[in-house]
mmCIF file of C-alpha atoms and ligand atoms in Angstrom:
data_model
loop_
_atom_site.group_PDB
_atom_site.id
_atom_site.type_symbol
_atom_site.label_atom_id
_atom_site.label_comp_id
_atom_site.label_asym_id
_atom_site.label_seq_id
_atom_site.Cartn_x
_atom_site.Cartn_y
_atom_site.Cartn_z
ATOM 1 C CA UNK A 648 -139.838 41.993 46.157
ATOM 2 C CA UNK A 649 -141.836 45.254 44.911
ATOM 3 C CA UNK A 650 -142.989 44.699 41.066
ATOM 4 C CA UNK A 651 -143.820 47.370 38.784
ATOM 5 C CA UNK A 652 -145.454 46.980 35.952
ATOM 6 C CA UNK A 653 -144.532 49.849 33.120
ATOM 7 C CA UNK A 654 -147.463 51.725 32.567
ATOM 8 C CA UNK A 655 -147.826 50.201 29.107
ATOM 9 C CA UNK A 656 -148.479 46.958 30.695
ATOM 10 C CA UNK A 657 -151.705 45.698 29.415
ATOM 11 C CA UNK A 658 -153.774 43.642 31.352
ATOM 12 C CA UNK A 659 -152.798 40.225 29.419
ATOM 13 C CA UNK A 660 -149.101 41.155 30.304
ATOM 14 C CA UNK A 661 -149.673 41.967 34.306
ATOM 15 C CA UNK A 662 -151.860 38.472 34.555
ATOM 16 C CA UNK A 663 -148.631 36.562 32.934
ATOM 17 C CA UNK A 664 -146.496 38.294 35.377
ATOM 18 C CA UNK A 665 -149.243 37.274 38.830
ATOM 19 C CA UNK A 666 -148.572 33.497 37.162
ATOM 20 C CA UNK A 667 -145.178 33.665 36.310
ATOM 21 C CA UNK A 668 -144.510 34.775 39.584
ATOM 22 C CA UNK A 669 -146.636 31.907 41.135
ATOM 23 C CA UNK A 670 -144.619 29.782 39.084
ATOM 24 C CA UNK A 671 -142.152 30.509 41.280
ATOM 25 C CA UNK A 672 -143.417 30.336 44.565
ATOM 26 C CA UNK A 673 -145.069 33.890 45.389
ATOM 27 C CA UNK A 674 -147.858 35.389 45.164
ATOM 28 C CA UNK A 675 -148.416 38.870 43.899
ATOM 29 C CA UNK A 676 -150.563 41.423 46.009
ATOM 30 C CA UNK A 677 -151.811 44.115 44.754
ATOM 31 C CA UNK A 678 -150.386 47.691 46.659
ATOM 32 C CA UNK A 679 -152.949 49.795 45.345
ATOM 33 C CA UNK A 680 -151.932 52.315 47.938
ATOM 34 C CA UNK A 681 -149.130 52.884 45.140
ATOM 35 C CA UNK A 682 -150.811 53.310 42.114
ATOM 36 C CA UNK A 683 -151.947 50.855 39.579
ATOM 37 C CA UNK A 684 -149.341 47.909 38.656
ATOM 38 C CA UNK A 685 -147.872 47.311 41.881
ATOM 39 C CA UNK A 686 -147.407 44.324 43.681
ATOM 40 C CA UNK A 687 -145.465 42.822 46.720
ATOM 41 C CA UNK A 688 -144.574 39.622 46.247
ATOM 42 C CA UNK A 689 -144.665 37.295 48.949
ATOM 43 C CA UNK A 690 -143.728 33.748 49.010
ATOM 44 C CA UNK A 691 -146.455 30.969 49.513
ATOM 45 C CA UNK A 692 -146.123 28.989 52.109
ATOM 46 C CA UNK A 693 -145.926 25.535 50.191
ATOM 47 C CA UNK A 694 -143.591 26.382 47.927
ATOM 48 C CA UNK A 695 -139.356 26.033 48.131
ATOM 49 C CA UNK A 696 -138.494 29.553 48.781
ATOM 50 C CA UNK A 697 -135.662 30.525 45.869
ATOM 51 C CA UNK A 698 -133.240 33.260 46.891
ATOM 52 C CA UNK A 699 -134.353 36.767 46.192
ATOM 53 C CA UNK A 700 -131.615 37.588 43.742
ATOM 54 C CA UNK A 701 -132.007 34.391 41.680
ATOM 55 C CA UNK A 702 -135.735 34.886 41.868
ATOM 56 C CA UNK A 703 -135.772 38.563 40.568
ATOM 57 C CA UNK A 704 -133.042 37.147 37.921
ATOM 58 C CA UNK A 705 -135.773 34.254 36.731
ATOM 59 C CA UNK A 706 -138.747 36.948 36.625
ATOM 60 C CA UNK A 707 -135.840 39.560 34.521
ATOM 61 C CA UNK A 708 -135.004 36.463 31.708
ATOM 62 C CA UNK A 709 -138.989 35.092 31.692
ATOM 63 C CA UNK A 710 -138.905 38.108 29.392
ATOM 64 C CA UNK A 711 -140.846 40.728 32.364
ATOM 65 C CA UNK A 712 -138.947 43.469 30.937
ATOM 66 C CA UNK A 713 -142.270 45.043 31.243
ATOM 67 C CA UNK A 714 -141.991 45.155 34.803
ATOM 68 C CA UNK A 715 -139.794 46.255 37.281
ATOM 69 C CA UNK A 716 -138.338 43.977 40.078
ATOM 70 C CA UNK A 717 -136.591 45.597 43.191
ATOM 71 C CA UNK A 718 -135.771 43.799 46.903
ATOM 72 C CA UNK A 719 -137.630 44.961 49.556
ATOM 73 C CA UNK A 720 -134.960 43.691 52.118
ATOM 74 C CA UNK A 721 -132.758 46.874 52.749
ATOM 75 C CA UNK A 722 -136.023 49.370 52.758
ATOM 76 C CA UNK A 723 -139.766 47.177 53.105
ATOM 77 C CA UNK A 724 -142.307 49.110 52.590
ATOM 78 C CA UNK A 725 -142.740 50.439 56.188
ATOM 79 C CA UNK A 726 -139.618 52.701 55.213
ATOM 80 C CA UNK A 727 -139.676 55.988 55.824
ATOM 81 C CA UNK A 728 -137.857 56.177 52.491
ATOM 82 C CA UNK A 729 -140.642 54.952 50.557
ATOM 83 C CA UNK A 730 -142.748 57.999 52.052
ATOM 84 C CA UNK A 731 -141.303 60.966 53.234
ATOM 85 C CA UNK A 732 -144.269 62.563 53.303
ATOM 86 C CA UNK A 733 -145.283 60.408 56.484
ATOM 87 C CA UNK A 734 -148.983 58.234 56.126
ATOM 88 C CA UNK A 735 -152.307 59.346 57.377
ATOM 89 C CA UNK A 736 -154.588 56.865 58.849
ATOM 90 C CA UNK A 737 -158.663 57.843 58.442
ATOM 91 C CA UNK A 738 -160.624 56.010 61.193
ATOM 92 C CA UNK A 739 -164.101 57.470 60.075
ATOM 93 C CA UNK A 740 -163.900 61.168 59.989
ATOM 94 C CA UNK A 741 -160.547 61.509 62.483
ATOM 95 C CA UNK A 742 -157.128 61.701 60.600
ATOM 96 C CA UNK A 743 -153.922 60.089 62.480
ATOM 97 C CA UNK A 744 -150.909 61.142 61.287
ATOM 98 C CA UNK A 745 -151.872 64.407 60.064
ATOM 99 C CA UNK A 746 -151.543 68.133 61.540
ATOM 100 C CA UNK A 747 -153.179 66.870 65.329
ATOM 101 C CA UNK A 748 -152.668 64.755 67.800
ATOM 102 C CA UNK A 749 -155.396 62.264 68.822
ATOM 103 C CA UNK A 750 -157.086 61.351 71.317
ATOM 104 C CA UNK A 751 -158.225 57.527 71.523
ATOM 105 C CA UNK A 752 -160.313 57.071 75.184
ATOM 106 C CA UNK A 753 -162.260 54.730 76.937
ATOM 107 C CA UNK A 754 -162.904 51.431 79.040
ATOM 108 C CA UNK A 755 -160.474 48.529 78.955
ATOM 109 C CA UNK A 756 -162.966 46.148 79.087
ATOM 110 C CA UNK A 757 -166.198 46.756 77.869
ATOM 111 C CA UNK A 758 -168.573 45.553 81.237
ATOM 112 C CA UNK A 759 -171.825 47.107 80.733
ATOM 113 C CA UNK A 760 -174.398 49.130 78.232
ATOM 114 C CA UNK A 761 -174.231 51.930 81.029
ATOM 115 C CA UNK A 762 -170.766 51.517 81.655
ATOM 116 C CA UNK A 763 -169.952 51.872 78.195
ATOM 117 C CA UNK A 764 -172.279 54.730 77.539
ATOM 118 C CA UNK A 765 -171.304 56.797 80.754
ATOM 119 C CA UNK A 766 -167.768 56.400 79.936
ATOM 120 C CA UNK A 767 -168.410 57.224 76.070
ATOM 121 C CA UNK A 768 -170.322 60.379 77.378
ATOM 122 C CA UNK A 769 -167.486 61.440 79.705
ATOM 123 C CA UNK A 770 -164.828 61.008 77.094
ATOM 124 C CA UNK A 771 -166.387 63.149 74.186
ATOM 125 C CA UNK A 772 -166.703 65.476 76.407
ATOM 126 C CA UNK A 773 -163.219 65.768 77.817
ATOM 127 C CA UNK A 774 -162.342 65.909 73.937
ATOM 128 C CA UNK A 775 -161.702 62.425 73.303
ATOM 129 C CA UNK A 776 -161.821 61.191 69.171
ATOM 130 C CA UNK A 777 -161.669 57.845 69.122
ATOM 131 C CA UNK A 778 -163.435 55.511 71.694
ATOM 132 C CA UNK A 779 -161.683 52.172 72.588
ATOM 133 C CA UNK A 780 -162.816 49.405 74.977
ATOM 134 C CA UNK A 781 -162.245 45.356 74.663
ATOM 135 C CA UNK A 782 -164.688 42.855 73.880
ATOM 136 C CA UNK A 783 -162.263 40.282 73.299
ATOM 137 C CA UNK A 784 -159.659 40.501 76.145
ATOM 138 C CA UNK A 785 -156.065 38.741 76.385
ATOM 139 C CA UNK A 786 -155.597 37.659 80.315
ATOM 140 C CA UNK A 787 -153.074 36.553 81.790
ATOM 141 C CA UNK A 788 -154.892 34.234 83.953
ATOM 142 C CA UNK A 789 -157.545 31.793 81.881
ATOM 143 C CA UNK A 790 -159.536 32.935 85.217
ATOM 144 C CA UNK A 791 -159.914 36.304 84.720
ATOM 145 C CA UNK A 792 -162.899 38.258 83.104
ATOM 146 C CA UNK A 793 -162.242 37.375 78.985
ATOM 147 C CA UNK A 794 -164.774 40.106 78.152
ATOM 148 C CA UNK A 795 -168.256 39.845 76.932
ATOM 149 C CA UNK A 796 -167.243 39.094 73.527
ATOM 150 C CA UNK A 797 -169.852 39.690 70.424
ATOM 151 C CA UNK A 798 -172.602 41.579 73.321
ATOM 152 C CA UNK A 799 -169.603 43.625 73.707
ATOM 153 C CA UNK A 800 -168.971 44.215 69.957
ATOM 154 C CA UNK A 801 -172.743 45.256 69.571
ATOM 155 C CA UNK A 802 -172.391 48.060 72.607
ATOM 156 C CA UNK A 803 -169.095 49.366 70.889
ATOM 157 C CA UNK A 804 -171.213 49.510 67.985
ATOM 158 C CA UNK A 805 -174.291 50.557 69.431
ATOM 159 C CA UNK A 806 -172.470 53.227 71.651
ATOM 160 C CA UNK A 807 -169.799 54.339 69.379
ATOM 161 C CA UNK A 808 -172.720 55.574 66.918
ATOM 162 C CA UNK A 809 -174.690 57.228 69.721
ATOM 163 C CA UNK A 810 -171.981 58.954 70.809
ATOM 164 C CA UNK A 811 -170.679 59.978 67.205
ATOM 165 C CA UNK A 812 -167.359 58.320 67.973
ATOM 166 C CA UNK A 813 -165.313 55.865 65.912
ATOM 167 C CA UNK A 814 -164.860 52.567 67.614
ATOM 168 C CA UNK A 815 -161.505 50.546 68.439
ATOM 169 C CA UNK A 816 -161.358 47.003 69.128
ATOM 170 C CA UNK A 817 -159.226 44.379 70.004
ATOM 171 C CA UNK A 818 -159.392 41.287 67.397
ATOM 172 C CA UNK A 819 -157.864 38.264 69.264
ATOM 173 C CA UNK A 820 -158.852 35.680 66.665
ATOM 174 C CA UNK A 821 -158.325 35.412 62.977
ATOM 175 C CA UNK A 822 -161.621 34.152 63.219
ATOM 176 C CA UNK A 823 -163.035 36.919 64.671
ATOM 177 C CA UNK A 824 -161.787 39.284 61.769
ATOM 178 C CA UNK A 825 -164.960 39.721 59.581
ATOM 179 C CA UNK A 826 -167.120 40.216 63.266
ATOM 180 C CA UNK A 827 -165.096 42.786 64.772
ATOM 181 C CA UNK A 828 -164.818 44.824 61.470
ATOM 182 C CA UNK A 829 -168.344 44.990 61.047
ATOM 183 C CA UNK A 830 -168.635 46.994 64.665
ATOM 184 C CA UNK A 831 -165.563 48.431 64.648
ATOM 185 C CA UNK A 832 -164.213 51.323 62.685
ATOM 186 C CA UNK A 833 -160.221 50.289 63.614
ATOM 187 C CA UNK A 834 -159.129 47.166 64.718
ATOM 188 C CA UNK A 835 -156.162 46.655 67.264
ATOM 189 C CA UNK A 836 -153.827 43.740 67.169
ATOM 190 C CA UNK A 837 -152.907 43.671 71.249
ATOM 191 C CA UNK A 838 -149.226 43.300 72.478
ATOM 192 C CA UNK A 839 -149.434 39.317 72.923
ATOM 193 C CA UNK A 840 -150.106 38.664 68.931
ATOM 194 C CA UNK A 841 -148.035 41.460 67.428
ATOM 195 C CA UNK A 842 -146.387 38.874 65.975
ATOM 196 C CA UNK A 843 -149.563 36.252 64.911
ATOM 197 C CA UNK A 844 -148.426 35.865 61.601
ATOM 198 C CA UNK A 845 -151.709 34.448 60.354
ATOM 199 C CA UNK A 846 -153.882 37.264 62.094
ATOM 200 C CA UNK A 847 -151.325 39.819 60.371
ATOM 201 C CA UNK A 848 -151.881 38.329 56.705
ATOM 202 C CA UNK A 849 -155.966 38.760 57.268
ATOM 203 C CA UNK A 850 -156.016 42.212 58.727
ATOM 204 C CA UNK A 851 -153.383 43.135 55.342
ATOM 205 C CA UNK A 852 -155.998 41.914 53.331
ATOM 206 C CA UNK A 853 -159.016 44.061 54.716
ATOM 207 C CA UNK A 854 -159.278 47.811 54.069
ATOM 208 C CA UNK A 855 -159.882 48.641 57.514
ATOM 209 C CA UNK A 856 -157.462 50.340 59.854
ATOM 210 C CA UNK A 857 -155.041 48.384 62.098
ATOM 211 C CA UNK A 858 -153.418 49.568 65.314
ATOM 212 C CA UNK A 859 -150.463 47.563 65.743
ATOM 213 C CA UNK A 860 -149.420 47.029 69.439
ATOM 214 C CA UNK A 861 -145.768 46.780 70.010
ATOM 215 C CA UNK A 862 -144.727 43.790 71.901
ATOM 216 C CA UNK A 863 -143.624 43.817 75.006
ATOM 217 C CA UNK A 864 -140.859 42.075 73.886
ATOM 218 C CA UNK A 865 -140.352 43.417 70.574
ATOM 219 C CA UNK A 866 -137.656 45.643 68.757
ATOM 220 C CA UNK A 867 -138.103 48.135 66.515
ATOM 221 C CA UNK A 868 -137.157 45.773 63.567
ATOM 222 C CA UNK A 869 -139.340 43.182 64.701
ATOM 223 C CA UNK A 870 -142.525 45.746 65.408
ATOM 224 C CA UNK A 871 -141.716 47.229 62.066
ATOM 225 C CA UNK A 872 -141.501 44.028 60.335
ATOM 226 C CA UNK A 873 -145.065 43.146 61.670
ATOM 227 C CA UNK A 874 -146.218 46.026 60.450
ATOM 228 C CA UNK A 875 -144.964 44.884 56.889
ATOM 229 C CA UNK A 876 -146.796 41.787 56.771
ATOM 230 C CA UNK A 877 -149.974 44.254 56.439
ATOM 231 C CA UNK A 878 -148.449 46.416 53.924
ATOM 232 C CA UNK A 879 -147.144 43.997 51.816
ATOM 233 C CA UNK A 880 -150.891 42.821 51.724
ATOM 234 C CA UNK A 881 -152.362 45.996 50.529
ATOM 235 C CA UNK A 882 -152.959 47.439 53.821
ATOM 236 C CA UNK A 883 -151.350 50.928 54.697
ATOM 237 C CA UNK A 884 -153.960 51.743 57.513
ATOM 238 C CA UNK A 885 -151.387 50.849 59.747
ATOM 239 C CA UNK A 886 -150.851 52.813 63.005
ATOM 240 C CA UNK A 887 -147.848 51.578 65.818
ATOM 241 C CA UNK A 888 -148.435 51.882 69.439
ATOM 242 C CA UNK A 889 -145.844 51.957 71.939
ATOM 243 C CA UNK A 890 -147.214 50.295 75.239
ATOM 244 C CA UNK A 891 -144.245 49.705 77.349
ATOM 245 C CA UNK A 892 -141.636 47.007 76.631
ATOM 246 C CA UNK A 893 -141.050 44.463 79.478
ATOM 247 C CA UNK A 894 -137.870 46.675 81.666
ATOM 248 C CA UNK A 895 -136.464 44.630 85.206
ATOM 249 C CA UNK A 896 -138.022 47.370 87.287
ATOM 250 C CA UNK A 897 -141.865 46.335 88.500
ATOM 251 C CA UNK A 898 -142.484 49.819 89.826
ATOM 252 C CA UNK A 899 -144.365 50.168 86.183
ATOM 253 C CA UNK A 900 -146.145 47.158 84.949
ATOM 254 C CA UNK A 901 -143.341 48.159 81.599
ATOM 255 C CA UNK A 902 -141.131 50.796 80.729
ATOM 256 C CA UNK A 903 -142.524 52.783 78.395
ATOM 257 C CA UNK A 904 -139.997 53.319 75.314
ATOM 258 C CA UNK A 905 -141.052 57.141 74.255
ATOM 259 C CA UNK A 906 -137.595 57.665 72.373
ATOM 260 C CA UNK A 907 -139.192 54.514 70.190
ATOM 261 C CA UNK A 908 -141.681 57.264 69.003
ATOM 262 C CA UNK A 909 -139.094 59.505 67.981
ATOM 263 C CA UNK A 910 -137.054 56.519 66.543
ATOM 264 C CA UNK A 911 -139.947 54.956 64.312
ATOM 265 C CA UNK A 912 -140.631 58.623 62.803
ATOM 266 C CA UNK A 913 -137.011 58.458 61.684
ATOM 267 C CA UNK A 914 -137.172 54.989 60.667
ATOM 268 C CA UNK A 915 -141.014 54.486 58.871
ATOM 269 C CA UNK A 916 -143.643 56.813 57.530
ATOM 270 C CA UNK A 917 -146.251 55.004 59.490
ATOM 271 C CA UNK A 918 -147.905 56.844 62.969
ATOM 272 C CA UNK A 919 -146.570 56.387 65.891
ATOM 273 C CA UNK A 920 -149.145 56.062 69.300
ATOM 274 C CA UNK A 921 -148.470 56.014 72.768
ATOM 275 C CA UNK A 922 -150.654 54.273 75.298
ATOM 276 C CA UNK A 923 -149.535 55.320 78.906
ATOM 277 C CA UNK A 924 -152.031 53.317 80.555
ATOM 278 C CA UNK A 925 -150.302 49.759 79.505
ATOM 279 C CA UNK A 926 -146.797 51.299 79.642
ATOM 280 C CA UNK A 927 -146.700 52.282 83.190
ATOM 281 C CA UNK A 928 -149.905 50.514 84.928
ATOM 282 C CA UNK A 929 -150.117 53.401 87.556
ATOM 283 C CA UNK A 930 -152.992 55.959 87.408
ATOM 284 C CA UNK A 931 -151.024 58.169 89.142
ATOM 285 C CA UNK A 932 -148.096 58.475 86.433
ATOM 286 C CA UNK A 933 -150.749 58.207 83.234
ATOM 287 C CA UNK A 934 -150.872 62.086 83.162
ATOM 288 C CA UNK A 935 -146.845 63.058 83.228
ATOM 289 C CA UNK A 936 -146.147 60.249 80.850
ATOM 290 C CA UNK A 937 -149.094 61.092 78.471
ATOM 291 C CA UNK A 938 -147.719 64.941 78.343
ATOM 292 C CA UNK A 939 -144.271 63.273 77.245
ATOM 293 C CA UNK A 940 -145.943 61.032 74.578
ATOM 294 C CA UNK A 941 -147.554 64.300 73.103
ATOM 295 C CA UNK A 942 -143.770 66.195 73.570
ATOM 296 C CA UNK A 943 -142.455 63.322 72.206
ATOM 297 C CA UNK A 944 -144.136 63.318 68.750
ATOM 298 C CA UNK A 945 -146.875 60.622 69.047
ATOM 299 C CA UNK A 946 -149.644 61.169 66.627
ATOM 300 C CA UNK A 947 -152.047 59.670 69.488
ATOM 301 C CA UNK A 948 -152.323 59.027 73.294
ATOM 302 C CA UNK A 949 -154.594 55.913 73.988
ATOM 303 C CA UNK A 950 -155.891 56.210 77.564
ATOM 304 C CA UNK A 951 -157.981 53.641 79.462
ATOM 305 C CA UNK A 952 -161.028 55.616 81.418
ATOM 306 C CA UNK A 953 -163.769 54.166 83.286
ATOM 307 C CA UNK A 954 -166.525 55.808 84.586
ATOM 308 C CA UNK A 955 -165.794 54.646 87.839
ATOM 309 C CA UNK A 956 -162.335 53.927 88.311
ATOM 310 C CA UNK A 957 -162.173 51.790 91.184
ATOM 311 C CA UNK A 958 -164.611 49.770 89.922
ATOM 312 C CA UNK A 959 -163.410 48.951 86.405
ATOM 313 C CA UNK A 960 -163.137 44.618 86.324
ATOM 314 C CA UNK A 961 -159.721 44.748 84.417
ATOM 315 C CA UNK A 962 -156.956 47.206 84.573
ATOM 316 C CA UNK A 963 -158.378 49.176 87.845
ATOM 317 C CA UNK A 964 -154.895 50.701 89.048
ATOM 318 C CA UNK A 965 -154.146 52.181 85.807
ATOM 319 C CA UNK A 966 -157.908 53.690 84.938
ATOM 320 C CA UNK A 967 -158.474 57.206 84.995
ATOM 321 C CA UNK A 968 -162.032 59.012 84.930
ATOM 322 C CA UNK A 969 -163.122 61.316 82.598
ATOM 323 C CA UNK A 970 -162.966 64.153 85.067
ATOM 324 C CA UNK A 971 -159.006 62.991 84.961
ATOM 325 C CA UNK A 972 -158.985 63.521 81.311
ATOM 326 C CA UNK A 973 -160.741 66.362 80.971
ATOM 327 C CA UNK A 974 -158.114 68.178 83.035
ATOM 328 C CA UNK A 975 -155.549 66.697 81.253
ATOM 329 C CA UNK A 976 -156.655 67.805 77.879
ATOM 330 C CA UNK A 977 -155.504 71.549 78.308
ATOM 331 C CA UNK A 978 -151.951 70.608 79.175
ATOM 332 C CA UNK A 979 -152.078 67.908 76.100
ATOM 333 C CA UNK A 980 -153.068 70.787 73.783
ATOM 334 C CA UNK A 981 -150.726 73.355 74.576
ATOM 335 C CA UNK A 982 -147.870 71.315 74.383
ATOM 336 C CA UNK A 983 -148.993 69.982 71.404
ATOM 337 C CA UNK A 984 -149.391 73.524 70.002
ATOM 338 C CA UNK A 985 -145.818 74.218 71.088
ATOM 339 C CA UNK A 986 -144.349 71.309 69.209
ATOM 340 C CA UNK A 987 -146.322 72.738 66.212
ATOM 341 C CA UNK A 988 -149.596 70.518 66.013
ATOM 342 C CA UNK A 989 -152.912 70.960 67.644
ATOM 343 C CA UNK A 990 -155.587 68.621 69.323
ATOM 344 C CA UNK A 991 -158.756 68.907 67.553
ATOM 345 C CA UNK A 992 -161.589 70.131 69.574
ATOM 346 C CA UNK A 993 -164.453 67.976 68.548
ATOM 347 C CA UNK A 994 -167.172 70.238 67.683
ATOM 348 C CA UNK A 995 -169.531 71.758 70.730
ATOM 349 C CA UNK A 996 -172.862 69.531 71.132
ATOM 350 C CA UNK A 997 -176.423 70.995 72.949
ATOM 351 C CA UNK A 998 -175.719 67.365 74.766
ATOM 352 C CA UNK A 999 -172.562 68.356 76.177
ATOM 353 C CA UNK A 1000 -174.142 70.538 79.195
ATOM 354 C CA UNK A 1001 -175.873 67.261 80.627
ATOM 355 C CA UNK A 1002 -172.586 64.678 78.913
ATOM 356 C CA UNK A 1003 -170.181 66.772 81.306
ATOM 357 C CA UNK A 1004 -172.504 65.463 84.090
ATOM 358 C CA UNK A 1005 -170.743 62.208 83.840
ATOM 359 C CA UNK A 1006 -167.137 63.310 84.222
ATOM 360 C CA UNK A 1007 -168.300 63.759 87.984
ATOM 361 C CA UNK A 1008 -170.214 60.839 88.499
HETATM 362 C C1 PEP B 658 -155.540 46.799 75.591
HETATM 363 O O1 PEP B 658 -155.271 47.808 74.937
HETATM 364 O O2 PEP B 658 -156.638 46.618 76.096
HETATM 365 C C2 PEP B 658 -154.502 45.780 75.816
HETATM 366 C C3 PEP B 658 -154.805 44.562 76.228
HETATM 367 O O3 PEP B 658 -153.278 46.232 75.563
HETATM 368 P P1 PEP B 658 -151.911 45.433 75.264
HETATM 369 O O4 PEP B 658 -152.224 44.496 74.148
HETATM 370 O O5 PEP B 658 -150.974 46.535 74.885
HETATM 371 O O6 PEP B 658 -151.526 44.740 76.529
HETATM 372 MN MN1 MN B 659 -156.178 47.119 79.613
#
């Protein structure tokens, strides 16, 4: 349920309201993304649950004609209803969901100070905004590389600064939330815990931005319901990212869903990204598909680039280099221009001469 107080509400009369509501099994967070006196209610988890209609009926006769009460069941707050407008995302200085399309680049796995830097260098210079790489990794096999955890954190730190690029992280743990969000400017919920309910209800308490993976296995309902775990929490730094859904073909590690993108513009107000890299698993294909995600609508591409390609410890077939993205970037512009929005050129540094160096290392 979405609660409004009047604005006549005094403070006494909004703190009756938090503990009537309690009273009944919810608990009332604050949406200060809509203005003072707004709350989501969600119900606690050791309380009986009372139907919605017989709950908003209670809060109507406790005498809360000061407030408000409407369901959020036909239209949650993800609706595209509840903003037209669309949202806009700020991950340190870079807008997503605006007027351009970004550009989120780097490393799947974060392997190495000079890996991380080379790569880093190579991407701002191909015109990348956002730097991503994993320092905690979901594998598939418990034998595989599970990334250098909190040594990783500190180069995503350390290198995102150097580089003037914001950061974006993978947090596996709810745990780990307060430690990646000191290093990281976004944080990414990955494919396998789209639907972690607990790691959902943290992240919508933070501040910080979220990039919510879709499942592999998801539908739009259920990705967009994840999403409203965080908004119903006060959270509405919430950007989607399509990353292929699991398809019978294993040409491509997934089939990557681009009329989703369309689809979740029509359906929610929230961003829409599209990671090629995950959603086909080929280098060779990351280019076509990352034109259509632009064609499509997406207010991002995330792209996985190593340095060295052919050495990178996770994800190898689907890296590209930074040479790779550089020459993709024209094409990504002007069809971004023709669909009417623009990639950002991030601005010229004296750096850049020697920085290009890396594309060709
Ligand atoms: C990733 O982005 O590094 C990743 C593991 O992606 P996904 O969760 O989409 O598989
Ligand atoms: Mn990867």
């Amino acid at each position: 349920m979405l609660i409004r107080m009047q604005p006549q509400a005094t403070a006494h009369e909004t703190h009756a309201m938090r503990q009537h509501l309690h009273r009944l099994g919810f608990q009332a967070m604050a949406l200060e993304y809509l203005g003072p006196g707004h709350f989501a209610a969600v119900p606690l988890a050791e309380l009986a649950e009372l139907p919605e209609a017989e709950t908003a009926a209670q809060l109507r006769a406790g005498g809360h004609a000061i407030a408000t009460v409407e369901s959020l069941e036909a239209a949650g707050l993800a609706s595209r209803s509840r903003r037209p407008e669309g949202t806009r995302v700020r991950v340190g200085g870079v807008e997503i969901g605006g007027e351009e399309t970004v550009i989120v680049a780097g490393p799947c796995s974060v392997e190495s100070r000079e890996q991380l830097l080379a790569t880093a260098l190579g991407v701002r210079a191909a015109g990348a905004h956002l730097l991503r790489g994993g320092a905690y990794k979901p594998r598939t096999s418990t034998y595989s590389f599970q990334g250098l955890g909190r040594q990783g954190l500190a180069l995503l730190a350390e290198v995102g600064a150097a580089v003037g690029l914001p950061v974006v992280t993978e947090v596996l743990a709810t745990e780990d939330v307060e430690l990646v969000a000191e290093h990281a400017q976004m944080l990414q919920v990955g494919a396998r815990n789209m639907q972690n309910f607990p790691l959902l209800k943290k992240l919508g308490g933070l501040r910080h931005p979220v990039l919510l993976k879709r499942s592999p296995s998801a539908t739009l309902e259920e990705w967009l319901g994840a999403a409203e775990y965080l908004l119903a929490r006060g959270n509405d730094q919430v950007v989607l990212c399509e990353r292929g859904i699991r398809g019978f073909d294993r040409y491509t590690r997934n089939t990557l869903d681009l009329a989703a993108v369309a689809a979740v513009h029509e359906l929610s107000h929230l961003p829409v990204m599209v990671d090629p890299s995950h959603g086909t698993g080929r280098r060779s294909l990351i280019a076509a598909t990352a034109r259509a995600a632009v064609a499509v609508g997406a207010d991002g591409v995330c792209l996985e680039v190593h340095v060295r390609p052919e050495e990178s410890v996770s994800d190898r077939e689907q890296a590209i280099s930074p040479l790779d993205l550089a020459e993709l970037m024209p094409s990504l512009r002007a069809i971004a221009t023709a669909c009417g929005r623009g990639v950002r050129r991030p601005p010229v540094r004296e750096a850049e001469i020697s920085d290009a160096a890396y594309c060709t290392m």
